[in-house]
Tab-separated table of C-alpha atoms and ligand atoms in Angstrom:
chain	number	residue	atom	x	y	z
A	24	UNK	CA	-82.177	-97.450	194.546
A	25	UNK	CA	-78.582	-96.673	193.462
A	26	UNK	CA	-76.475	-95.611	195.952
A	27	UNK	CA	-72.999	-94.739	194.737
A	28	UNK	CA	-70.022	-94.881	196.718
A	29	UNK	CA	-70.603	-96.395	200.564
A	30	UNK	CA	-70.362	-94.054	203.895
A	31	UNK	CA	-72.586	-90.957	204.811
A	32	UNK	CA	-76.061	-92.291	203.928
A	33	UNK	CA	-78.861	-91.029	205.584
A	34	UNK	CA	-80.805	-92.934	208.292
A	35	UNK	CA	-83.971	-92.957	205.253
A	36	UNK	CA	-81.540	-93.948	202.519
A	37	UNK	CA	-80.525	-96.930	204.200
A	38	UNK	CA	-84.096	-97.984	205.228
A	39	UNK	CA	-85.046	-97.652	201.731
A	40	UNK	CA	-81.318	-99.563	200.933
A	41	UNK	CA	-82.096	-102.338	202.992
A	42	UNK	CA	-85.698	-102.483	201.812
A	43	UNK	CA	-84.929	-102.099	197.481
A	44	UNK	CA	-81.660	-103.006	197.411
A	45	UNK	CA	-80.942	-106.020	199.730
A	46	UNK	CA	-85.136	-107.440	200.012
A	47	UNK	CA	-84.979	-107.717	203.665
A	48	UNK	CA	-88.529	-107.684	204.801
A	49	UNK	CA	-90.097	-104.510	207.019
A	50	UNK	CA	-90.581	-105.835	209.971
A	51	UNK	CA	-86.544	-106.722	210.394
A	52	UNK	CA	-86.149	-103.349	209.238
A	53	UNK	CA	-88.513	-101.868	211.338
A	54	UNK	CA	-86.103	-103.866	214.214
A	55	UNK	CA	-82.771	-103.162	212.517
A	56	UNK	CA	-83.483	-98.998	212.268
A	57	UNK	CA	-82.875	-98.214	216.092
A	58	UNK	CA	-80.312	-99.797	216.512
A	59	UNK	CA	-78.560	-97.830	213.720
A	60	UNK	CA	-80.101	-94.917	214.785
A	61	UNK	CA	-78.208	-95.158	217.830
A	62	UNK	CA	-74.870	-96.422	216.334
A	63	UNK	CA	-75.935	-92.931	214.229
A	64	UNK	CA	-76.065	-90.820	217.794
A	65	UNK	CA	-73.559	-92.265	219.728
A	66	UNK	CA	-70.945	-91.509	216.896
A	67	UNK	CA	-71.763	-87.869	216.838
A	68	UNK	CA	-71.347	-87.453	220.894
A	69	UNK	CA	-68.611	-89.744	220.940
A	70	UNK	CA	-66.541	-87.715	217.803
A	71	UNK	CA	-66.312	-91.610	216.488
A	72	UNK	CA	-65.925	-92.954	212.939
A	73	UNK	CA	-66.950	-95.864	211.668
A	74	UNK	CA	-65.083	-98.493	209.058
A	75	UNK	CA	-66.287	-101.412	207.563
A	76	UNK	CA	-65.206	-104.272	205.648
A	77	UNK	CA	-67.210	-105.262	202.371
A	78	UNK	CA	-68.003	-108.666	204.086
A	79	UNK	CA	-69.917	-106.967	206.770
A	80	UNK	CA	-73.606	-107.424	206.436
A	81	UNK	CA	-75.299	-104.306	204.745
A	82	UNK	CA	-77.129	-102.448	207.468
A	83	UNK	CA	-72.897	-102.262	209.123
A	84	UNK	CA	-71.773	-101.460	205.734
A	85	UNK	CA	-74.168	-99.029	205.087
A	86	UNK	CA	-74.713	-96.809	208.069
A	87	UNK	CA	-70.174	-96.959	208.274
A	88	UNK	CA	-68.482	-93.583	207.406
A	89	UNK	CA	-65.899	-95.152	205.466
A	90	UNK	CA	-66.884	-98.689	203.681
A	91	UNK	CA	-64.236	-100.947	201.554
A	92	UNK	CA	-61.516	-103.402	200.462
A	93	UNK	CA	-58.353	-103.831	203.120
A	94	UNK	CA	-56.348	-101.204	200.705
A	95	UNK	CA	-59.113	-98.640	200.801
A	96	UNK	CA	-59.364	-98.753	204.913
A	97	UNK	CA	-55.721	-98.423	204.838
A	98	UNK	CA	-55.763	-95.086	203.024
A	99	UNK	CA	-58.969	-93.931	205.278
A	100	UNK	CA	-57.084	-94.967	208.500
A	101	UNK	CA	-53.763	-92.608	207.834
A	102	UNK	CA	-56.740	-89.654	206.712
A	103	UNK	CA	-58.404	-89.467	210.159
A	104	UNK	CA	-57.083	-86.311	211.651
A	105	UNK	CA	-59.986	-84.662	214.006
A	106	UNK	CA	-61.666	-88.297	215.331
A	107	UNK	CA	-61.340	-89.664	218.927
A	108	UNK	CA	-62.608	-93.152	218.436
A	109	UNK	CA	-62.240	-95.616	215.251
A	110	UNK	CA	-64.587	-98.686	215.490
A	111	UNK	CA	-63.254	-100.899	212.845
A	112	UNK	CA	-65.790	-103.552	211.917
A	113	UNK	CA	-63.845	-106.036	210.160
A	114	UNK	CA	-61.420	-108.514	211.499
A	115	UNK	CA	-58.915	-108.217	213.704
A	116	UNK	CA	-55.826	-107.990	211.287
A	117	UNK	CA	-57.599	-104.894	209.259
A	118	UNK	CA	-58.077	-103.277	212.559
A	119	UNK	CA	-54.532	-104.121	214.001
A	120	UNK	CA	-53.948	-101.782	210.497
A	121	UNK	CA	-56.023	-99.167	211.355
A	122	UNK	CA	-54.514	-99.061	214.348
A	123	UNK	CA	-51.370	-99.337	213.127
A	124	UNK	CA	-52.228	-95.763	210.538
A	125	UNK	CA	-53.777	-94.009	212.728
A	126	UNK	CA	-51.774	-94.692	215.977
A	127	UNK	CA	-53.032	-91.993	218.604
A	128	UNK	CA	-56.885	-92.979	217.721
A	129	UNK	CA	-58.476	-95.139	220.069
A	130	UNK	CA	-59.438	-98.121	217.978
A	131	UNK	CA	-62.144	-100.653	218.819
A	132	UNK	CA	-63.309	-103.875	217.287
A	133	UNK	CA	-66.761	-105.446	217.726
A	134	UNK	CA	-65.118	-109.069	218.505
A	135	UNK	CA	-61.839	-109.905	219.633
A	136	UNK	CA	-61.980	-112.682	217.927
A	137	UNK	CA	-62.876	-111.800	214.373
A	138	UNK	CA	-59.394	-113.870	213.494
A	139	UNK	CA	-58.459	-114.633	209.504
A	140	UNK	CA	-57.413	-118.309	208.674
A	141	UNK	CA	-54.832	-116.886	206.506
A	142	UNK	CA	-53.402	-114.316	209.490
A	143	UNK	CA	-53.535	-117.471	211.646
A	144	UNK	CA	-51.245	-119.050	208.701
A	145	UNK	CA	-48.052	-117.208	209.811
A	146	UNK	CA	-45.889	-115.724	212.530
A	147	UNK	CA	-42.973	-113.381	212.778
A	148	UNK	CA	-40.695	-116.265	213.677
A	149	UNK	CA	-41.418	-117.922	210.805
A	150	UNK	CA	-40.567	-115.306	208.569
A	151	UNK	CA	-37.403	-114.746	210.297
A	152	UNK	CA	-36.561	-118.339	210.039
A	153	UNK	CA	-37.483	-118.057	206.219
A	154	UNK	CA	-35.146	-114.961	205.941
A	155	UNK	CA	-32.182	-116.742	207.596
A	156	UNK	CA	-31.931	-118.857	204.903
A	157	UNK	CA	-32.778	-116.543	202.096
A	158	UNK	CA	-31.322	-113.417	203.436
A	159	UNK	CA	-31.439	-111.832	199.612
A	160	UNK	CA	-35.060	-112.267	199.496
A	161	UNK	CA	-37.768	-109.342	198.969
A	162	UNK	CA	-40.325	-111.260	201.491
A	163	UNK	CA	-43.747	-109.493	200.811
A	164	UNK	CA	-46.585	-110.218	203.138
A	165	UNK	CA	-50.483	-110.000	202.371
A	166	UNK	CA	-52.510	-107.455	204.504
A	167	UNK	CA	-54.305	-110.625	206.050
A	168	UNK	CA	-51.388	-111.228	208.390
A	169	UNK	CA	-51.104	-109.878	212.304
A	170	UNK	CA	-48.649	-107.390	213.393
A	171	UNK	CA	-45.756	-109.642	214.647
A	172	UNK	CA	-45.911	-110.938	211.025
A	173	UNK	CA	-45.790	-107.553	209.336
A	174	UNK	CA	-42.899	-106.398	211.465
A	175	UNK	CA	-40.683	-109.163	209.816
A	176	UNK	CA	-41.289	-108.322	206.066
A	177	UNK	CA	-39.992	-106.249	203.581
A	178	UNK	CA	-43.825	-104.940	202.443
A	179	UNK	CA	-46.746	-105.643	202.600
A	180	UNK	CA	-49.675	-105.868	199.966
A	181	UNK	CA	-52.967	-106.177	199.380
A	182	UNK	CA	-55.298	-107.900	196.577
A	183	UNK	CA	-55.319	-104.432	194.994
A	184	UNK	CA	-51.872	-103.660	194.651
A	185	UNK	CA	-50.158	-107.138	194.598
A	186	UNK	CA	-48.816	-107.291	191.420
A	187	UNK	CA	-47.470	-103.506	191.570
A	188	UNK	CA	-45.817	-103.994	194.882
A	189	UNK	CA	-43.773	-107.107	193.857
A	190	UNK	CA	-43.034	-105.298	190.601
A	191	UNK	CA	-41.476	-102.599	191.960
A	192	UNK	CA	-39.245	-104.040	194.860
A	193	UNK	CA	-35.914	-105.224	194.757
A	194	UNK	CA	-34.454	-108.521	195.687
A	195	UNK	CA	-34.598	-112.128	194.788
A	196	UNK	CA	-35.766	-114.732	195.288
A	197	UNK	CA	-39.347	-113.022	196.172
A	198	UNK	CA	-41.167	-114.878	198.396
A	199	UNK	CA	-45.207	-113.778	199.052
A	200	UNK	CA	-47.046	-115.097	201.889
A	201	UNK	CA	-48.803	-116.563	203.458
A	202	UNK	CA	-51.298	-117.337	201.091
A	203	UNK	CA	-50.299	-120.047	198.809
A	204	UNK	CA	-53.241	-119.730	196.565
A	205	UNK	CA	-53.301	-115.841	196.718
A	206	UNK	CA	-49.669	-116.138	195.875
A	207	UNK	CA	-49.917	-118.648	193.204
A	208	UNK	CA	-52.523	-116.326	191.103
A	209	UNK	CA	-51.020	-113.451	191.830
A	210	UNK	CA	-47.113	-114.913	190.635
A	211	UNK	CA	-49.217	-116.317	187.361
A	212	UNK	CA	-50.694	-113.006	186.674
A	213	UNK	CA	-47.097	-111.510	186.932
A	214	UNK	CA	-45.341	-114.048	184.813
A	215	UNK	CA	-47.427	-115.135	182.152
A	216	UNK	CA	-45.880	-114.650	178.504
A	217	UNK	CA	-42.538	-113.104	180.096
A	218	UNK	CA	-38.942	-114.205	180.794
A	219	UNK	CA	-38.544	-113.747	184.261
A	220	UNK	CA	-35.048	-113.218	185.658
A	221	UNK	CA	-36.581	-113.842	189.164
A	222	UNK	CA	-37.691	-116.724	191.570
A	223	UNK	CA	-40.860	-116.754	192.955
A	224	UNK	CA	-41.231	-118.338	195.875
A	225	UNK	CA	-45.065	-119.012	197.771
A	226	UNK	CA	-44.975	-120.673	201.733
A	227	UNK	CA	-46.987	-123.621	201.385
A	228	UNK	CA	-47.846	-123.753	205.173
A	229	UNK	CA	-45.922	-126.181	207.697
A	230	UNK	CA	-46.048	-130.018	207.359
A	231	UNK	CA	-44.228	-132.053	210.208
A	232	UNK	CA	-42.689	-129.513	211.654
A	233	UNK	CA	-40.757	-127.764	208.521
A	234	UNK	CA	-41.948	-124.967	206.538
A	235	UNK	CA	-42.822	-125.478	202.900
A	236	UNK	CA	-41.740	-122.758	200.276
A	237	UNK	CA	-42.405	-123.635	196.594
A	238	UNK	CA	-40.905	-122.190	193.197
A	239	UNK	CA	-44.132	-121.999	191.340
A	240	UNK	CA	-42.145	-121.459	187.665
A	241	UNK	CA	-40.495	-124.538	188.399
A	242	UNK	CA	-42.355	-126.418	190.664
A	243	UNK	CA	-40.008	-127.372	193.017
A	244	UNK	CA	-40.739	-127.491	197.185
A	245	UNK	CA	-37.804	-125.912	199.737
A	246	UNK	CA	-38.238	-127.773	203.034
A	247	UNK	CA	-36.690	-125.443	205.748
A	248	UNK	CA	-36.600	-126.633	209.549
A	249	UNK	CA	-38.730	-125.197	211.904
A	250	UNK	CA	-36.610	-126.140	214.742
A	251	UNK	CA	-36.564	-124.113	217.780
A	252	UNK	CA	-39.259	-121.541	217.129
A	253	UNK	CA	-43.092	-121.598	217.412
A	254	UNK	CA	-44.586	-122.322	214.575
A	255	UNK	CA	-48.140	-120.892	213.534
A	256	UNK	CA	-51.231	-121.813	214.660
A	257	UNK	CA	-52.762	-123.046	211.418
A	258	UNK	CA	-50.858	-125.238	209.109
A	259	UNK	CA	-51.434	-123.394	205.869
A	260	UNK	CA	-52.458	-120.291	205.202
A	261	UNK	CA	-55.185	-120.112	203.140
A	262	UNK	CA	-58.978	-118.181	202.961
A	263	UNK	CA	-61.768	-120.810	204.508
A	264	UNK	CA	-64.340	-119.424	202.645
A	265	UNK	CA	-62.241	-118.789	199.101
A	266	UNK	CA	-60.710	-122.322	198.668
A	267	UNK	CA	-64.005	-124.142	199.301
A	268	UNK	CA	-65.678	-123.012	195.353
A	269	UNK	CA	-64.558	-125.237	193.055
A	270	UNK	CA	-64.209	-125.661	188.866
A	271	UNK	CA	-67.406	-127.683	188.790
A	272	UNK	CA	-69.311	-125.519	190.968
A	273	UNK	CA	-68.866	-122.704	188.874
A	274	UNK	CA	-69.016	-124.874	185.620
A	275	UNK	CA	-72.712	-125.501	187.076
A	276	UNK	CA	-73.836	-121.855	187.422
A	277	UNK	CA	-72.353	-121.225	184.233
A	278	UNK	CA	-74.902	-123.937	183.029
A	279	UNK	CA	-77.905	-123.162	184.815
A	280	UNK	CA	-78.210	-119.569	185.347
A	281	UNK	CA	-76.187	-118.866	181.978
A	282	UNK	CA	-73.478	-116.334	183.254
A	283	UNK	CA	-71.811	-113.551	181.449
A	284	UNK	CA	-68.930	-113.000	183.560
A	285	UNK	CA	-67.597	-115.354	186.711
A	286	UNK	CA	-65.947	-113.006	188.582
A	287	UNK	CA	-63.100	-114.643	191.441
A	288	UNK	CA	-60.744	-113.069	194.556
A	289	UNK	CA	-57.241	-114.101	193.837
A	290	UNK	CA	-57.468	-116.076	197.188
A	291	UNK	CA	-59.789	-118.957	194.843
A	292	UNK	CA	-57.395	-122.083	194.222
A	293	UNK	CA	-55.912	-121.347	190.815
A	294	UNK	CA	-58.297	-124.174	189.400
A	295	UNK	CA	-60.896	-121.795	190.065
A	296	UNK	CA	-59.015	-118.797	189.005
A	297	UNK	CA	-58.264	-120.754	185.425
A	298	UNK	CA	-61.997	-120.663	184.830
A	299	UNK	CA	-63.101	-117.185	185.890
A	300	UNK	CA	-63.285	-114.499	183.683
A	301	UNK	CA	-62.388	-111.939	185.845
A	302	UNK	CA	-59.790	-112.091	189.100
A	303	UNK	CA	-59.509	-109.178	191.208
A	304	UNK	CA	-59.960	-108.104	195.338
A	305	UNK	CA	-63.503	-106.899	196.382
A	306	UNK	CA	-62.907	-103.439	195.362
A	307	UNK	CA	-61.809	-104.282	191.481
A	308	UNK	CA	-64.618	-106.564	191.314
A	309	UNK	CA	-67.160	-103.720	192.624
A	310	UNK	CA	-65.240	-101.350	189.625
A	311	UNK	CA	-65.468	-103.700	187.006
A	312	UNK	CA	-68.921	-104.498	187.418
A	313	UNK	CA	-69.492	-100.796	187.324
A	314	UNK	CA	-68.186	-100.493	183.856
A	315	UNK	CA	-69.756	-103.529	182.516
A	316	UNK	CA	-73.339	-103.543	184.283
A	317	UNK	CA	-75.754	-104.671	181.679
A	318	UNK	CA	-74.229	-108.694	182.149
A	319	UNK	CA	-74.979	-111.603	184.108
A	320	UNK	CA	-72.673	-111.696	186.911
A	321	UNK	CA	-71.234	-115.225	189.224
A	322	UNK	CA	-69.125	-113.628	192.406
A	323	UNK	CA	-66.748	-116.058	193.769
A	324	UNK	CA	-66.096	-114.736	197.173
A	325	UNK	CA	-67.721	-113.368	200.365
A	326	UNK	CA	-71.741	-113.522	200.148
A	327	UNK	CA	-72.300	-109.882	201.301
A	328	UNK	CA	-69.951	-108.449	198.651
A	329	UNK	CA	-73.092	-108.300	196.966
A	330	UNK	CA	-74.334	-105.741	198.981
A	331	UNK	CA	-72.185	-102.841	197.470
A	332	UNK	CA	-72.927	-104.460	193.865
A	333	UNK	CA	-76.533	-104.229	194.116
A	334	UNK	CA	-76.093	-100.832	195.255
A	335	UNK	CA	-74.077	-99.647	192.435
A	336	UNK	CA	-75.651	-101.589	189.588
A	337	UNK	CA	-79.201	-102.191	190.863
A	338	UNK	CA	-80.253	-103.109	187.191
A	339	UNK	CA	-77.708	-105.973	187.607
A	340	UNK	CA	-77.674	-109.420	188.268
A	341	UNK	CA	-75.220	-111.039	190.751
A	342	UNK	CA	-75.369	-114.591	191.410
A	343	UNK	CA	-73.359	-115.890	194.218
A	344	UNK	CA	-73.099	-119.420	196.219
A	345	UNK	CA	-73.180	-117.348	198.958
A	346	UNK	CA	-70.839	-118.984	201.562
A	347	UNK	CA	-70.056	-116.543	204.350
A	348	UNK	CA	-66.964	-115.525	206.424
A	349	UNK	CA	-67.163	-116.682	210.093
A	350	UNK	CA	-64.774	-114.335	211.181
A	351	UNK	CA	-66.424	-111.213	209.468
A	352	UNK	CA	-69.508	-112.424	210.890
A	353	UNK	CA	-68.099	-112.322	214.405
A	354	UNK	CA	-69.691	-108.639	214.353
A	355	UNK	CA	-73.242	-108.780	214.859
A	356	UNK	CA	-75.178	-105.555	214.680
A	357	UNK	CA	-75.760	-106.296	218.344
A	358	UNK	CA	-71.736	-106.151	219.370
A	359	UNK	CA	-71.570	-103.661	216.593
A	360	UNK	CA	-73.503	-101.104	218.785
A	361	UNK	CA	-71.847	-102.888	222.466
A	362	UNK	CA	-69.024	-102.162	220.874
A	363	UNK	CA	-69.480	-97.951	220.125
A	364	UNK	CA	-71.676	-97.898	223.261
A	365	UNK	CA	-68.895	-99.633	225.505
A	366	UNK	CA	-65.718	-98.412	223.410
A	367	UNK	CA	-64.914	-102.175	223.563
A	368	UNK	CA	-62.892	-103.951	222.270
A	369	UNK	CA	-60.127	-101.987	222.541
A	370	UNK	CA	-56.581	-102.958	219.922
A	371	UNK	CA	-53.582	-102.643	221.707
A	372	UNK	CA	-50.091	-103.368	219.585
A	373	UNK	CA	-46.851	-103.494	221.736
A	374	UNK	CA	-44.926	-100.742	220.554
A	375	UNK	CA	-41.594	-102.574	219.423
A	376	UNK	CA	-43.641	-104.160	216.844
A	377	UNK	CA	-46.135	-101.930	216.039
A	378	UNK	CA	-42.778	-99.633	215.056
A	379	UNK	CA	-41.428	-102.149	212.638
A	380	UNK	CA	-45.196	-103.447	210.903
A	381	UNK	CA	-45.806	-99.690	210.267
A	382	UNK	CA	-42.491	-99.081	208.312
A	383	UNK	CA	-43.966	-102.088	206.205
A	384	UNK	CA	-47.103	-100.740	205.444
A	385	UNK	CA	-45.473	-97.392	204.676
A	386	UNK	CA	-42.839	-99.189	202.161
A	387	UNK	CA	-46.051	-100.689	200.925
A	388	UNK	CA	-47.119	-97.199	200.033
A	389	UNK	CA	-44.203	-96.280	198.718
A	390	UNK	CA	-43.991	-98.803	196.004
A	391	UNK	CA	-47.291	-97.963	195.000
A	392	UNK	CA	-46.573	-94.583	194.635
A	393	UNK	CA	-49.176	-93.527	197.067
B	424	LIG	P1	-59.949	-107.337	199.911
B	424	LIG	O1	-58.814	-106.477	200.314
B	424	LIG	O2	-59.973	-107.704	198.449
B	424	LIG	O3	-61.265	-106.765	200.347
B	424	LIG	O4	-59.787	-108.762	200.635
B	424	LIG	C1	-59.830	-108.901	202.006
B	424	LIG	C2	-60.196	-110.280	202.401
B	424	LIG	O5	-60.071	-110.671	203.531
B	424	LIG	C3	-60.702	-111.154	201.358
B	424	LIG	O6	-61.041	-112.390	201.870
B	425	LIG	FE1	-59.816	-114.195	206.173
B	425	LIG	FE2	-61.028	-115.464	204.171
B	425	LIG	FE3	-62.482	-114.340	206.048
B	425	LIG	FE4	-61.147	-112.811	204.293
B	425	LIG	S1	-62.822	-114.193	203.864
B	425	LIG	S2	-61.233	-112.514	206.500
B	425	LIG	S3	-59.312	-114.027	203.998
B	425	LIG	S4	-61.054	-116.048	206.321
């Protein structure tokens, strides 16, 4: 069954989705089709819409209005005009965002605690510390970062639009965080086979108490003190499920299922990256596979990205390790429908900040012409 382009399906498409596509067997289908036809009726009397990440599992992704990478729920969260109620299943940070773009919505979350080890990476007082001593930076954060972070940088990006954001804004040294692998790929990407007149600069996390910036053309570490303000709650910022695949892993699938095409997120260590074919976020891979379906695909990232690919190339092969987000699986179909039932849990952003993190998602826009 092909089903195009994620949101709107009917209650019998997505039984026969869950059944063709994704092989789950009737009789958890036969339990998994009330409660979507619920989630179905209490959206129409509650004037609700519903967003989902591509890492939610497919009977979330495919009864949700609106389905997608972070930058795609960004552009459906400033589009809702005649909605009361947003339930944003994905993590916290991407519904913090929705929030933040559709501010007089009344956004809920499945589980509070849908966190992001790379959000958890960095704080606002970090960046501010960072900009003290580099006040003629461009400091661009990644989407995956809370509020109190965005409301410290210049812009923010996302997988899709990395390379086109740091382009296109001024200042120097830039520094991207807080993903140190995400920033590493992304600075190679942007460099390779040109003279660069710029310093790039990726936060390599805290270690005893300082905070680690490094040039990655020149590979050279910037220890800066983190006296005085509270530092994050993770040491580094990097993707738990992303930095776990590894070269030989993928030199192994290569072997025994002979792959066409490995296929990576840009938060894989660059190892990883180096021997992928392709690197892009969720929604590039979904494209590209699109245009090339008649080869034998490897997807390095979330296990239920393969949800969408089956849908739109159900001819094709994906391969996966399948390792999945704990965070995006914080939403279970069960707090899923709590959660529209309940209007719980509700995202609240103080208003000082949620002022200053907007104006960075709106520069974000505006560098990417959009
Ligand atoms: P995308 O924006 O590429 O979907 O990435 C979000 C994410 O959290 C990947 O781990
Ligand atoms: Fe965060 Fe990684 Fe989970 Fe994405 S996959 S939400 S980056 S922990």
């Amino acid at each position: 069954m092909k089903l195009v382009d994620g949101g709107k399906y009917t209650l019998n498409e997505i039984e026969a989705s869950l059944l063709d596509n994704h092989k789950y067997p009737a009789h958890q289908v036969e339990r998994i089709m009330p409660v979507l036809e619920e989630v179905d009726r209490l959206r129409a009397e509650k004037n609700a819409i519903i967003l989902a990440h591509y890492y939610q599992e497919p009977p979330i992704q495919l009864i949700a209005d609106v389905r997608g990478d972070s930058l795609k729920l960004a552009y459906a969260a400033r589009e809702i005009k005649d909605k009361r109620l947003v339930l944003s299943s994905t993590v916290l940070f991407m519904a913090e965002m929705v929030k933040l773009l559709s501010e007089d919505k009344k956004v809920i979350i499945p589980a509070l605690d849908a966190g992001c080890s790379i959000a958890e990476g960095i704080n606002g007082a970090t960046v501010k510390r960072i900009r003290e001593n580099f006040p003629e930076s461009a400091i661009v954060s990644y989407i995956n970062v809370y509020a109190d972070t965005k409301a410290e940088v210049d812009s923010v990006c996302t997988s899709a639009n990395a390379q086109e954001i740091i382009k296109n804004i001024k200042g120097n040294p830039v520094i991207l965080l807080p993903d140190y692998f995400f920033a590493k790929n992304i600075f190679y990407e942007l460099t390779k086979n040109k003279n660069n007149d710029r310093t790039y600069l990726a936060y390599k996390g805290v270690d005893n108490g300082n905070i680690i910036l490094e040039d990655v053309l020149n590979n050279r570490a910037t220890s800066l003190s983190g006296k005085g303000i509270n530092l994050p709650s993770l040491p580094k910022g990097t993707c738990i499920v992303h930095e776990q695949f590894t070269p030989e892993e993928i030199a192994y699938f290569r072997r025994s299922q002979k792959i066409d095409v490995v296929m990576a997120h840009p938060e894989v260590n660059p190892e990883v990256a180096r021997v992928s074919d392709f690197i892009g976020g969720t929604e590039a891979m979904i494209r590209y596979a699109k245009t090339n379906p008649s080869k034998k695909y490897l997807v390095i990232s979330e296990c239920d990205l393969t949800a969408p690919l089956k849908e739109a190339c159900p001819e094709t092969e994906f391969n996966t390790p399948c390792t999945f987000c704990p965070y995006m699986k914080r939403n279970t179909l069960e707090s899923f429908l709590r959660s529209i039932k309940e209007e719980v849990f509700e995202v609240n952003i103080d208003k000082k900040i949620a002022g200053k993190a907007r104006m960075s998602l709106e520069r974000m826009f505006e560098l990417s012409g959009k």
